[in-house]
PDB file of C-alpha atoms in Angstrom:
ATOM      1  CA  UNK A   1       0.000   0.000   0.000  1.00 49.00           C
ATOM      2  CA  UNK A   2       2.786   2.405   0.645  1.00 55.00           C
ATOM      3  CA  UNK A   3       4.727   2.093  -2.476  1.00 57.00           C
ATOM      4  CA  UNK A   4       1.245   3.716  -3.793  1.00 84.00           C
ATOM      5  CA  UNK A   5       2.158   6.579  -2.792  1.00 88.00           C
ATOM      6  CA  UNK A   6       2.216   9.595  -3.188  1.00 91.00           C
ATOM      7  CA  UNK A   7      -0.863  10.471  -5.226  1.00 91.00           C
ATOM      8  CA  UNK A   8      -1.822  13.072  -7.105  1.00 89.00           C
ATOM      9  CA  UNK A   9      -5.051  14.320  -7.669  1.00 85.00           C
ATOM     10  CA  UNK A  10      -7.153  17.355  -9.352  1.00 84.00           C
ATOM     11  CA  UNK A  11     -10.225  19.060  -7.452  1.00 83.00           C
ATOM     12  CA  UNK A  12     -12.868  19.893  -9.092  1.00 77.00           C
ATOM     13  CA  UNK A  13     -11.793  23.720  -9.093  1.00 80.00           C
ATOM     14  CA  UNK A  14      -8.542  22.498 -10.658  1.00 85.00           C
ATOM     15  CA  UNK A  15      -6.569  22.639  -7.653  1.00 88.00           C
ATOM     16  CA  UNK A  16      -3.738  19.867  -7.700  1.00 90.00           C
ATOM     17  CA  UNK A  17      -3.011  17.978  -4.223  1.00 93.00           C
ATOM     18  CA  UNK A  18      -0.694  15.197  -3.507  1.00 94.00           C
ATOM     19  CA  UNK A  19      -2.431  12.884  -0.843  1.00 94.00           C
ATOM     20  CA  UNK A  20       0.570  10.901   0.754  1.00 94.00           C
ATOM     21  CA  UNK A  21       1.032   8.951   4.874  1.00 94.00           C
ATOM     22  CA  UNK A  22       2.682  11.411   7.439  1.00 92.00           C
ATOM     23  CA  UNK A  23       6.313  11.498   7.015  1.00 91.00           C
ATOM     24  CA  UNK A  24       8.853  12.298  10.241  1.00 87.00           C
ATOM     25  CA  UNK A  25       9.940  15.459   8.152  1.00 90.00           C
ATOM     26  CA  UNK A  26       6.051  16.679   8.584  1.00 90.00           C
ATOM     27  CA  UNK A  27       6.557  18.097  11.672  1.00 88.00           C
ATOM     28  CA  UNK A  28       6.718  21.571  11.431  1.00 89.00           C
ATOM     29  CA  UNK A  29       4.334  21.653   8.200  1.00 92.00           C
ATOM     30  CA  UNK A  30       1.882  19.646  10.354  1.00 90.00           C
ATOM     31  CA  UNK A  31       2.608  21.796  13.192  1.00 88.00           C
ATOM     32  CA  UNK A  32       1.777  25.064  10.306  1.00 91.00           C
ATOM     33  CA  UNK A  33      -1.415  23.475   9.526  1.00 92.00           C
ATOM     34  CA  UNK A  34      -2.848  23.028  12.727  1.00 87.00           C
ATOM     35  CA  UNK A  35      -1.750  27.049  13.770  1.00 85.00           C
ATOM     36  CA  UNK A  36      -3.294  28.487  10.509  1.00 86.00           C
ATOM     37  CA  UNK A  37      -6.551  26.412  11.956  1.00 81.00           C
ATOM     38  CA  UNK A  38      -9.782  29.082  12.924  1.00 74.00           C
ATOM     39  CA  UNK A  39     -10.514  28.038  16.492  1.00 68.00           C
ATOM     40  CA  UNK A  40     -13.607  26.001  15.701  1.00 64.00           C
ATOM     41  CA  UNK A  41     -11.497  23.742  13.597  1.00 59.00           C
ATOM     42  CA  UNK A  42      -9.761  22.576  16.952  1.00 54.00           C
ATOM     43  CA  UNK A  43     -11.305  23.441  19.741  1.00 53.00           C
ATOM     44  CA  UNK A  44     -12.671  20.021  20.176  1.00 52.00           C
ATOM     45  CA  UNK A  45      -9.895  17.687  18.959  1.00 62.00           C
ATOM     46  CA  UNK A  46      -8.813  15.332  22.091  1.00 64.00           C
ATOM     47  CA  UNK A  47      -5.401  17.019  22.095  1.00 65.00           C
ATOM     48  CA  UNK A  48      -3.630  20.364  21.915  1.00 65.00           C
ATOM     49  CA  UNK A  49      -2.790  20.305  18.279  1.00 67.00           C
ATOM     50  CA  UNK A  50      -1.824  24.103  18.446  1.00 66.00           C
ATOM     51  CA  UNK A  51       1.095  23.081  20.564  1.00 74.00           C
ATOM     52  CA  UNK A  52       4.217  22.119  18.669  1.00 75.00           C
ATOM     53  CA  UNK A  53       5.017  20.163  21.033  1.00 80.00           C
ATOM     54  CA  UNK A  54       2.367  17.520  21.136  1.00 80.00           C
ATOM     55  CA  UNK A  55       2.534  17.710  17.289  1.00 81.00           C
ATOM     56  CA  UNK A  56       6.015  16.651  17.015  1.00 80.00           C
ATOM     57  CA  UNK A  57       5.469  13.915  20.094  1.00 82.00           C
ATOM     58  CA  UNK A  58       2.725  12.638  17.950  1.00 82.00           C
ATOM     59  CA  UNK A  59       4.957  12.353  14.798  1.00 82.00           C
ATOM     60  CA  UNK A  60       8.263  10.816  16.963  1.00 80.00           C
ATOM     61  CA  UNK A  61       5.894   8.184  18.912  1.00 80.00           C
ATOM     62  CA  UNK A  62       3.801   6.994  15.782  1.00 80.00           C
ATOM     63  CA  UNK A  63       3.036   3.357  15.851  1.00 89.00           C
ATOM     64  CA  UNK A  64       1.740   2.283  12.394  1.00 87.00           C
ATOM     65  CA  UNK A  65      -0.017  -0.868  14.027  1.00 89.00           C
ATOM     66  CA  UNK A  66      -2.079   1.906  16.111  1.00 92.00           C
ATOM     67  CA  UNK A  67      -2.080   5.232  13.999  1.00 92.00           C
ATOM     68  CA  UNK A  68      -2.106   5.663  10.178  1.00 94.00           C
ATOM     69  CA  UNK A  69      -2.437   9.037   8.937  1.00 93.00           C
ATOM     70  CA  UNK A  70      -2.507  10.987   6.047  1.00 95.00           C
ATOM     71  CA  UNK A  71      -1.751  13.890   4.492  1.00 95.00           C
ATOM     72  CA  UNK A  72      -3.070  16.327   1.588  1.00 96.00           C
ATOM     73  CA  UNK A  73      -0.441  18.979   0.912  1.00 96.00           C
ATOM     74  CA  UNK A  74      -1.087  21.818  -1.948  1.00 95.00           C
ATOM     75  CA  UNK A  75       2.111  24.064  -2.528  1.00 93.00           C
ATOM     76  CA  UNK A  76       4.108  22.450  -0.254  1.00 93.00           C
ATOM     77  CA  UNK A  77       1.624  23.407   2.554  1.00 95.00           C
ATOM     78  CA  UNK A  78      -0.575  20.648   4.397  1.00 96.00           C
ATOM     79  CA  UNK A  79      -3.957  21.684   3.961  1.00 96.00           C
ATOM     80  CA  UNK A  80      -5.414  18.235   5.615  1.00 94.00           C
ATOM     81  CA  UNK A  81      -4.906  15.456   8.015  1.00 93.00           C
ATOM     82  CA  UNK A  82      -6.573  12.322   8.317  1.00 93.00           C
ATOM     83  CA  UNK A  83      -5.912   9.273  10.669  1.00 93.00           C
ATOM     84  CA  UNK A  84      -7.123   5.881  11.171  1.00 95.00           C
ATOM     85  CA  UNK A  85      -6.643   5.160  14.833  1.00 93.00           C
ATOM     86  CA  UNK A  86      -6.671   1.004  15.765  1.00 93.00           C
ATOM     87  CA  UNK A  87      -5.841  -1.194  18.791  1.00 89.00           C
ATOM     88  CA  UNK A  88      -4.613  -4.208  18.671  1.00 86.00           C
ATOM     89  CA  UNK A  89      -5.768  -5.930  21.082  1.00 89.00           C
ATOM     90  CA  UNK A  90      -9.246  -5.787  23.064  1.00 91.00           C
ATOM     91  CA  UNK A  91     -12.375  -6.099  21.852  1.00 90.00           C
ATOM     92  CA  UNK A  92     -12.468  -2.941  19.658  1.00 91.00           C
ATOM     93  CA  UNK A  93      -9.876  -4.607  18.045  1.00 91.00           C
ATOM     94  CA  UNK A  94     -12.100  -5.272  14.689  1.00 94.00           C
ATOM     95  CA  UNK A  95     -13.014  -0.939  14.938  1.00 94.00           C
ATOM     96  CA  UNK A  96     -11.160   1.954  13.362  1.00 95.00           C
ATOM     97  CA  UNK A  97     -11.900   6.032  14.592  1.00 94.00           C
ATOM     98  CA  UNK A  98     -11.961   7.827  11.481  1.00 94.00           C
ATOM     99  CA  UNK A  99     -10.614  11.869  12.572  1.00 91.00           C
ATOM    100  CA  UNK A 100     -10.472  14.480   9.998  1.00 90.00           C
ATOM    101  CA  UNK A 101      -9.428  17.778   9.970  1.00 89.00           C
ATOM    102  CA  UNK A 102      -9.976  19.991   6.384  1.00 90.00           C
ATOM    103  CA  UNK A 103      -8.442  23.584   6.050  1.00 91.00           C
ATOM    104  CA  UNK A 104     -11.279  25.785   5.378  1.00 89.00           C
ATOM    105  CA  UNK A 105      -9.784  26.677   1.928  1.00 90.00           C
ATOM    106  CA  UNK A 106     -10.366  23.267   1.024  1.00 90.00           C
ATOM    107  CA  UNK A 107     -14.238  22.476   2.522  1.00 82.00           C
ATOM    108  CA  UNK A 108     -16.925  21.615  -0.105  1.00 79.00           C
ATOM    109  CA  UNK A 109     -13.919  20.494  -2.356  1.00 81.00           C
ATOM    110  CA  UNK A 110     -14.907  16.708  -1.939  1.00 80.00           C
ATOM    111  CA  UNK A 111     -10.986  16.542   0.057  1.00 87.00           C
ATOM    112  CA  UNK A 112     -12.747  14.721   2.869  1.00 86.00           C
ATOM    113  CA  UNK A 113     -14.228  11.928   1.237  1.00 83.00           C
ATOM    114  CA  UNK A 114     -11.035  11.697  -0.747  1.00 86.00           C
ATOM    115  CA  UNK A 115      -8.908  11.300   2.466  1.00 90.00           C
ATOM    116  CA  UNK A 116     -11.731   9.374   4.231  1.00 88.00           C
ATOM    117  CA  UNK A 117     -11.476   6.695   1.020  1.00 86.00           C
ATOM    118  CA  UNK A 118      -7.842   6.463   1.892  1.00 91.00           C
ATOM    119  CA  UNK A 119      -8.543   5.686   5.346  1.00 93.00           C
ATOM    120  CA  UNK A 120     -11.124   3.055   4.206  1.00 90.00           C
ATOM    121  CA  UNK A 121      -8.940   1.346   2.111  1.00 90.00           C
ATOM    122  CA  UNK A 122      -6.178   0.904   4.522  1.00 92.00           C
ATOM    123  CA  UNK A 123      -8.773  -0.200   7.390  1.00 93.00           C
ATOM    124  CA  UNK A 124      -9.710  -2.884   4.591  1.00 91.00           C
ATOM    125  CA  UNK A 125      -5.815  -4.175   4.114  1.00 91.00           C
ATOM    126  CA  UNK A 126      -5.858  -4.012   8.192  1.00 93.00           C
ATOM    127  CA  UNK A 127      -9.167  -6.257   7.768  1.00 93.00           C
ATOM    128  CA  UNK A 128     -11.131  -4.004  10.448  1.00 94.00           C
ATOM    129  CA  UNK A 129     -14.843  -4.588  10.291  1.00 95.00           C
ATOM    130  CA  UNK A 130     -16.513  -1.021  11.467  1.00 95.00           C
ATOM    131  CA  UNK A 131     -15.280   2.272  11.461  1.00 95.00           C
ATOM    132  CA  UNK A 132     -16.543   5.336  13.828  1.00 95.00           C
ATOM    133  CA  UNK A 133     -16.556   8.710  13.977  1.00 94.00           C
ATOM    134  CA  UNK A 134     -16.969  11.129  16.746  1.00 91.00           C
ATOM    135  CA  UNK A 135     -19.083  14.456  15.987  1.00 88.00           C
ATOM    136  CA  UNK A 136     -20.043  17.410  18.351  1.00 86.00           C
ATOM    137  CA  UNK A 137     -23.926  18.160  17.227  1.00 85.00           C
ATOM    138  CA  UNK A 138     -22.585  21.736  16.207  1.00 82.00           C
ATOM    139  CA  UNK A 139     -20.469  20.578  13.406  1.00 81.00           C
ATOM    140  CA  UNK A 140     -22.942  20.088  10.759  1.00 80.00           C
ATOM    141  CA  UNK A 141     -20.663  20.041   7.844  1.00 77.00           C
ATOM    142  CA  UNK A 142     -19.200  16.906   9.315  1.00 80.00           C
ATOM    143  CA  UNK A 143     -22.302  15.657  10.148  1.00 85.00           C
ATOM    144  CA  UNK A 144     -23.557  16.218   6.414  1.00 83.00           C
ATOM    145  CA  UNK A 145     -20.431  14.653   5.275  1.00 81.00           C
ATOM    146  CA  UNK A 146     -20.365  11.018   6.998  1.00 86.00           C
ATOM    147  CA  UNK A 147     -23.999  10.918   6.744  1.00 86.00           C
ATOM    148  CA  UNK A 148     -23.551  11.507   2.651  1.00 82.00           C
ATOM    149  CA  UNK A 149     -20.853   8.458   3.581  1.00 85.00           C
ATOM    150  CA  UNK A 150     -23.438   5.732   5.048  1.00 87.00           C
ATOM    151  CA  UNK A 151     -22.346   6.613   8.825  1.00 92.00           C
ATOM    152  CA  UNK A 152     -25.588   5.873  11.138  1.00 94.00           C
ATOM    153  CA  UNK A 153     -25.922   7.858  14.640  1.00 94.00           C
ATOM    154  CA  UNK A 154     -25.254   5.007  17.246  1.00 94.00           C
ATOM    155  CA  UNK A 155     -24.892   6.912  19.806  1.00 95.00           C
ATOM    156  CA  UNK A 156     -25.606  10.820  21.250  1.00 96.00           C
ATOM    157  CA  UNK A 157     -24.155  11.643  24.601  1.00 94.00           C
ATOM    158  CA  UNK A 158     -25.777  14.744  25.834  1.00 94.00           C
ATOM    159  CA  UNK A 159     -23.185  17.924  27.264  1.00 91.00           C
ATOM    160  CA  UNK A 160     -20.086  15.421  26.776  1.00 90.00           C
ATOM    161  CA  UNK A 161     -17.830  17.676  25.074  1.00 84.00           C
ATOM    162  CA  UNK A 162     -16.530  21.066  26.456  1.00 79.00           C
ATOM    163  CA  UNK A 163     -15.119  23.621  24.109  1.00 71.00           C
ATOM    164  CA  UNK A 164     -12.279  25.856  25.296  1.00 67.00           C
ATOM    165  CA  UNK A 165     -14.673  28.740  26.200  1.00 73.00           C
ATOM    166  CA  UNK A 166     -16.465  26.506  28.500  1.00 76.00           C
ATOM    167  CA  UNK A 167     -19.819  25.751  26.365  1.00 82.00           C
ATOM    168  CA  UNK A 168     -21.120  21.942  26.385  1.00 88.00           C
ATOM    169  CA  UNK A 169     -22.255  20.372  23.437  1.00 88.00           C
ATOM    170  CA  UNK A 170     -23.364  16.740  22.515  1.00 91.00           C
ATOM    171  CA  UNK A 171     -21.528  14.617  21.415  1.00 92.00           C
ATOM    172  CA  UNK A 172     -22.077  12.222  18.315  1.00 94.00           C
ATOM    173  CA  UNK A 173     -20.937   8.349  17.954  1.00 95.00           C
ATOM    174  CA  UNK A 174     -21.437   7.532  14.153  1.00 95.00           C
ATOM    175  CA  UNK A 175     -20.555   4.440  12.742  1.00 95.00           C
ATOM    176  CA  UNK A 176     -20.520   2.340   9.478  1.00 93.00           C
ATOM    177  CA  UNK A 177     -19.123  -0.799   8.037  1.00 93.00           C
ATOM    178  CA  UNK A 178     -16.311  -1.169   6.355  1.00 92.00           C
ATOM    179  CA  UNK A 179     -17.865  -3.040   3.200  1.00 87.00           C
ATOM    180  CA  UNK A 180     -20.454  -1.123   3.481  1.00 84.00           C
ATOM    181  CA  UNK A 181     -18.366   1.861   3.050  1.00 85.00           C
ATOM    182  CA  UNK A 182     -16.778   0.275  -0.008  1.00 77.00           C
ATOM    183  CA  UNK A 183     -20.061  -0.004  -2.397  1.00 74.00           C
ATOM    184  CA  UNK A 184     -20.744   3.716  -0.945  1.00 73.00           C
ATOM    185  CA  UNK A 185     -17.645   5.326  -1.498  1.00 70.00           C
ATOM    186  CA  UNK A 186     -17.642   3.415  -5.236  1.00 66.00           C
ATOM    187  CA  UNK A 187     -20.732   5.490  -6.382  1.00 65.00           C
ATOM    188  CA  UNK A 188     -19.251   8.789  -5.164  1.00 62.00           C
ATOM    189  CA  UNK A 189     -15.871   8.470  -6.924  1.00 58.00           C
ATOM    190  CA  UNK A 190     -18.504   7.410  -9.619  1.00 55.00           C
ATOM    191  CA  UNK A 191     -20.699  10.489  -9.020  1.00 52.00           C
ATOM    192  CA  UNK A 192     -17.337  12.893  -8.520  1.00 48.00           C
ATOM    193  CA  UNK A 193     -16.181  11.739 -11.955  1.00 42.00           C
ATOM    194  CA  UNK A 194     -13.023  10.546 -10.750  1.00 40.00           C
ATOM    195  CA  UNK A 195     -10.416   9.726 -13.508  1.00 40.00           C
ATOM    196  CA  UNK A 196      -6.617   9.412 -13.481  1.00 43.00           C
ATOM    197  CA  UNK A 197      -6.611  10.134  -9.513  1.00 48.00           C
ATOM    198  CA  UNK A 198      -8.882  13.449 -10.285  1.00 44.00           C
ATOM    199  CA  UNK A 199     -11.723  14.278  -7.551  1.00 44.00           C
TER     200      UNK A 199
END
């Protein structure tokens, strides 16, 4: 699956990206991305992506068999991260959390479901069963987005999330297959025209 990589691939505006994995050179473009973020964008991720410092832990302490993320990078800049997040043991071993994090530049450009189908792919070669994804209720563009995917609400717990000026929101467990994700994710490259790698 690696030596796949990287890809390029044309948006629909005509923007070129290269989707490629994370490499340990990332750091401080990673570490750019996350900064240039508006606050919304991160306010609610489950760590302090804003610090360099937990960016570049995160890169040195990556453990393919747990973490496998992705990158789209435009002009040398990273303007999205993905990651498929596993265990290997338990019994969540067969499940994969799906995280996602789109530049606003780059929302509405299909990007997500691009990365997301790069995520799906790999959870396939891993042979997970389910993937999940955790939504606040206030990010509807998300929501819109797995829904458009297949993801079902599973779950809703009410006031679980904080945001860093102290509001509570709910928050959203969403889940799907991973063959059902396939078939879905085969009509929308169908549907997005996709040719040669172009989205």
């Amino acid at each position: 699956m690696e030596n796949q990589y990287p890809k390029t691939m044309k948006l629909k505006d005509g923007r070129d990206l290269e989707i490629r994995p994370l490499e340990d050179n990332d750091v401080g473009a990673l570490v750019a991305f996350f900064k240039d973020l508006p606050e919304d964008s991160t306010q609610f991720l489950k760590e302090d992506v804003k610090d360099a410092r937990v960016v570049s832990r995160f890169v040195a302490d990556a453990n393919p068999d747990l973490t496998w993320p992705v990158v789209a990078v435009w002009e040398g800049k990273i303007v999205a991260d993905a990651t498929l997040h596993m265990q290997q043991r338990g019994w969540r071993r067969h499940v994969g959390e799906v995280r996602v994090v789109v530049s606003p530049e780059f929302r509405r450009s299909r990007l997500a479901v691009a990365l997301i189908h790069e995520l799906v792919n790999q959870a396939s070669l891993r042979k997970l069963k389910k993937l999940e994804a955790q939504i606040l209720s206030t990010q509807t563009g998300a929501l819109r987005a797995f829904q458009q995917l297949g993801f079902k609400e599973e779950a809703r717990l009410k006031d679980h999330a904080m945001g860093a000026r102290g509001g509570l929101h709910d928050l959203i467990i969403m889940t799907n297959t991973v063959d059902d994700l396939w078939s879905k994710m085969e009509d929308l490259l169908h549907d997005m025209d996709v040719t040669r790698g172009t989205y």
